[in-house]
Structures are given as C-alpha cells and as structure tokens.
C-alpha cells in the first residue's frame, strides 16, 4: 500500500507570511484568463539544469513541477553527498488582473526503497518573495518500504495566505529528500526518488483564488 501522509490544518497556514489579506472579496472560481508561470531560478543537487519542468493546468486550478533526476540514496556506489538531495525553485507567477491566489495544497509523489532499519525524509519549505518567514513540512518514512509514496501539505481555506493584489511576487519552494542507513544491513542500498517508476508523476500545487477589490462589480 502506498504511504500517504497529511500535514497542515487551520492552526498552521501553508505560508507563514506577513502578507496582508485585507480588502479581498471571496470568489473561489479560477479566472478564465490563463495564468503565466515561469522558472526564474533553479538550484540544487536534486534538480540539475534541464531536469525540472513546470506546467499549468488548463483550468488554472493547479500547476505541476516534474523532476527527472531527483534521487537520494545510501549504500554501495553512492557518494557521501547522495544521502541528501535538494531543489530550490523560484517561480515567477503572473495572474490575471483583478485576481490573487494562494497555494491551498501541495501533493508530492515518488518512489522509495528502504531496507529494514533505514529511514527516509521528504521536506518542503515555502515562502513568497519579500517575506522573511518560511513555513516547513516534514514527512518521515521507515523501512522496510518498497512502493510509491505520497505526501500532502495543506491548509484550510480560512487560513490561507494570499499574494498581494496587483503585484507579481515570486513563489519560492525548497524541497529535500534524505536517506539514512540507520540500522539496515551493511552493504545494503536504500533510496528515495521524487518521481515514480514510470516517470509520469509530478508534484502538484493546487491553487485557491479570490477577486481583488477593483474586480468586484
């Protein structure tokens, strides 16, 4: 059975940001005009150049990030630095005039093989450009494990933190995979990958929408 974990809730917003949400009226439907998302910078051992791609859903409900070389491992043939891989993405998000957005939920998926006694960790941190605060979520896995894995970071709608109206702020996310041999057998190999065995799985960022005051009729 796939390992599925859920983190979040009304007590902790997905972003620990000081951005103001005042003066925004509720309009949950996504805007009809296509949003524009571009990769401003990408850095990290988990996403070498050309191995991370971003795409937006046709209905503006989400965007995805797909990795093709994101693997942390421990065991014979692995370098000492392979036990931890990370990726820092800075995404430029341009939304239609009159709307603002928040990240309501993020679904991470991948494949893991952990020997008995080994442990794996998936961690993600989020913040808007200009915010000094960062919210983090961590999920742990224990061997024996040999399956697809999924984790979800989410928050209640009432606790979402919205991007400021009329401004383009980069959305930054730093992800990490880590593997520890723990008490597993000497010479055994364990790994965590931020993709699946068929390569068709992406990280999904689900968007929530509101209209800004000038858009209210």
mmCIF file of C-alpha atoms in Angstrom, residues 8-113:
data_model
loop_
_atom_site.group_PDB
_atom_site.id
_atom_site.type_symbol
_atom_site.label_atom_id
_atom_site.label_comp_id
_atom_site.label_asym_id
_atom_site.label_seq_id
_atom_site.Cartn_x
_atom_site.Cartn_y
_atom_site.Cartn_z
ATOM 1 C CA UNK A 8 -1.500 21.002 7.901
ATOM 2 C CA UNK A 9 -4.768 22.326 9.258
ATOM 3 C CA UNK A 10 -6.249 25.618 10.318
ATOM 4 C CA UNK A 11 -3.652 26.101 13.035
ATOM 5 C CA UNK A 12 -0.756 26.480 10.613
ATOM 6 C CA UNK A 13 -1.055 28.208 7.235
ATOM 7 C CA UNK A 14 0.865 26.793 4.313
ATOM 8 C CA UNK A 15 2.884 30.007 4.224
ATOM 9 C CA UNK A 16 3.984 31.716 7.435
ATOM 10 C CA UNK A 17 3.925 35.034 5.612
ATOM 11 C CA UNK A 18 3.063 38.529 6.784
ATOM 12 C CA UNK A 19 1.318 39.413 3.514
ATOM 13 C CA UNK A 20 -1.978 41.194 4.107
ATOM 14 C CA UNK A 21 -5.297 39.640 3.100
ATOM 15 C CA UNK A 22 -7.445 42.660 3.895
ATOM 16 C CA UNK A 23 -9.687 44.133 1.240
ATOM 17 C CA UNK A 24 -10.100 40.974 -0.810
ATOM 18 C CA UNK A 25 -13.547 39.608 -1.551
ATOM 19 C CA UNK A 26 -14.234 35.907 -1.853
ATOM 20 C CA UNK A 27 -14.552 34.466 -5.352
ATOM 21 C CA UNK A 28 -13.327 30.875 -5.313
ATOM 22 C CA UNK A 29 -13.626 30.266 -9.067
ATOM 23 C CA UNK A 30 -10.390 30.477 -11.039
ATOM 24 C CA UNK A 31 -10.043 33.349 -13.544
ATOM 25 C CA UNK A 32 -10.741 32.422 -17.180
ATOM 26 C CA UNK A 33 -7.566 34.062 -18.482
ATOM 27 C CA UNK A 34 -4.521 31.769 -18.475
ATOM 28 C CA UNK A 35 -2.023 32.282 -15.667
ATOM 29 C CA UNK A 36 1.674 32.505 -16.529
ATOM 30 C CA UNK A 37 4.306 30.649 -14.503
ATOM 31 C CA UNK A 38 7.999 30.717 -15.347
ATOM 32 C CA UNK A 39 11.076 29.298 -13.660
ATOM 33 C CA UNK A 40 13.213 32.251 -12.561
ATOM 34 C CA UNK A 41 15.946 30.220 -10.889
ATOM 35 C CA UNK A 42 16.516 26.548 -10.169
ATOM 36 C CA UNK A 43 19.344 25.350 -7.955
ATOM 37 C CA UNK A 44 20.217 22.202 -6.072
ATOM 38 C CA UNK A 45 21.635 18.728 -6.316
ATOM 39 C CA UNK A 46 18.141 17.292 -6.835
ATOM 40 C CA UNK A 47 17.397 19.339 -9.938
ATOM 41 C CA UNK A 48 20.437 19.710 -12.204
ATOM 42 C CA UNK A 49 19.961 22.033 -15.168
ATOM 43 C CA UNK A 50 17.275 20.767 -17.529
ATOM 44 C CA UNK A 51 15.776 18.206 -15.131
ATOM 45 C CA UNK A 52 12.844 20.221 -13.693
ATOM 46 C CA UNK A 53 9.821 21.323 -15.743
ATOM 47 C CA UNK A 54 6.762 23.415 -14.846
ATOM 48 C CA UNK A 55 3.293 23.242 -16.448
ATOM 49 C CA UNK A 56 -0.056 24.836 -15.615
ATOM 50 C CA UNK A 57 -3.459 23.165 -15.665
ATOM 51 C CA UNK A 58 -5.818 24.294 -18.425
ATOM 52 C CA UNK A 59 -8.424 25.422 -15.874
ATOM 53 C CA UNK A 60 -5.916 27.396 -13.729
ATOM 54 C CA UNK A 61 -6.648 25.137 -10.758
ATOM 55 C CA UNK A 62 -3.054 23.984 -10.293
ATOM 56 C CA UNK A 63 0.436 23.829 -11.671
ATOM 57 C CA UNK A 64 2.876 20.940 -11.675
ATOM 58 C CA UNK A 65 6.616 20.505 -11.303
ATOM 59 C CA UNK A 66 8.176 17.373 -12.785
ATOM 60 C CA UNK A 67 11.651 16.164 -11.832
ATOM 61 C CA UNK A 68 13.701 13.655 -13.802
ATOM 62 C CA UNK A 69 16.884 13.341 -11.710
ATOM 63 C CA UNK A 70 15.856 13.747 -8.063
ATOM 64 C CA UNK A 71 17.252 10.777 -6.101
ATOM 65 C CA UNK A 72 18.757 10.451 -2.614
ATOM 66 C CA UNK A 73 20.427 7.175 -1.748
ATOM 67 C CA UNK A 74 22.791 5.391 0.587
ATOM 68 C CA UNK A 75 24.752 2.188 0.035
ATOM 69 C CA UNK A 76 27.477 0.711 -2.189
ATOM 70 C CA UNK A 77 28.466 3.045 -5.005
ATOM 71 C CA UNK A 78 26.694 6.073 -3.517
ATOM 72 C CA UNK A 79 28.708 9.206 -2.757
ATOM 73 C CA UNK A 80 28.534 10.572 0.805
ATOM 74 C CA UNK A 81 26.641 13.606 -0.531
ATOM 75 C CA UNK A 82 23.960 11.384 -2.110
ATOM 76 C CA UNK A 83 22.214 10.871 1.228
ATOM 77 C CA UNK A 84 20.634 14.333 0.825
ATOM 78 C CA UNK A 85 19.322 15.989 -2.328
ATOM 79 C CA UNK A 86 17.511 19.305 -2.526
ATOM 80 C CA UNK A 87 15.979 21.674 -5.057
ATOM 81 C CA UNK A 88 15.346 25.403 -4.679
ATOM 82 C CA UNK A 89 12.813 26.737 -7.188
ATOM 83 C CA UNK A 90 11.916 30.382 -7.640
ATOM 84 C CA UNK A 91 8.806 30.655 -9.790
ATOM 85 C CA UNK A 92 7.502 33.814 -11.388
ATOM 86 C CA UNK A 93 3.710 33.744 -11.127
ATOM 87 C CA UNK A 94 1.712 36.262 -13.166
ATOM 88 C CA UNK A 95 -2.034 36.109 -12.589
ATOM 89 C CA UNK A 96 -4.826 37.913 -14.488
ATOM 90 C CA UNK A 97 -5.555 41.465 -13.380
ATOM 91 C CA UNK A 98 -8.078 41.672 -10.570
ATOM 92 C CA UNK A 99 -7.243 38.299 -9.004
ATOM 93 C CA UNK A 100 -4.989 36.977 -6.291
ATOM 94 C CA UNK A 101 -4.020 33.423 -5.386
ATOM 95 C CA UNK A 102 -2.820 31.203 -2.574
ATOM 96 C CA UNK A 103 -1.328 27.712 -2.523
ATOM 97 C CA UNK A 104 -4.013 25.604 -0.880
ATOM 98 C CA UNK A 105 -2.382 22.181 -1.130
ATOM 99 C CA UNK A 106 0.751 20.523 -2.460
ATOM 100 C CA UNK A 107 0.942 16.837 -3.366
ATOM 101 C CA UNK A 108 4.377 15.225 -3.545
ATOM 102 C CA UNK A 109 4.864 11.806 -5.094
ATOM 103 C CA UNK A 110 7.748 9.492 -5.733
ATOM 104 C CA UNK A 111 9.147 6.035 -5.247
ATOM 105 C CA UNK A 112 11.077 4.688 -2.305
ATOM 106 C CA UNK A 113 13.057 1.590 -1.448
#
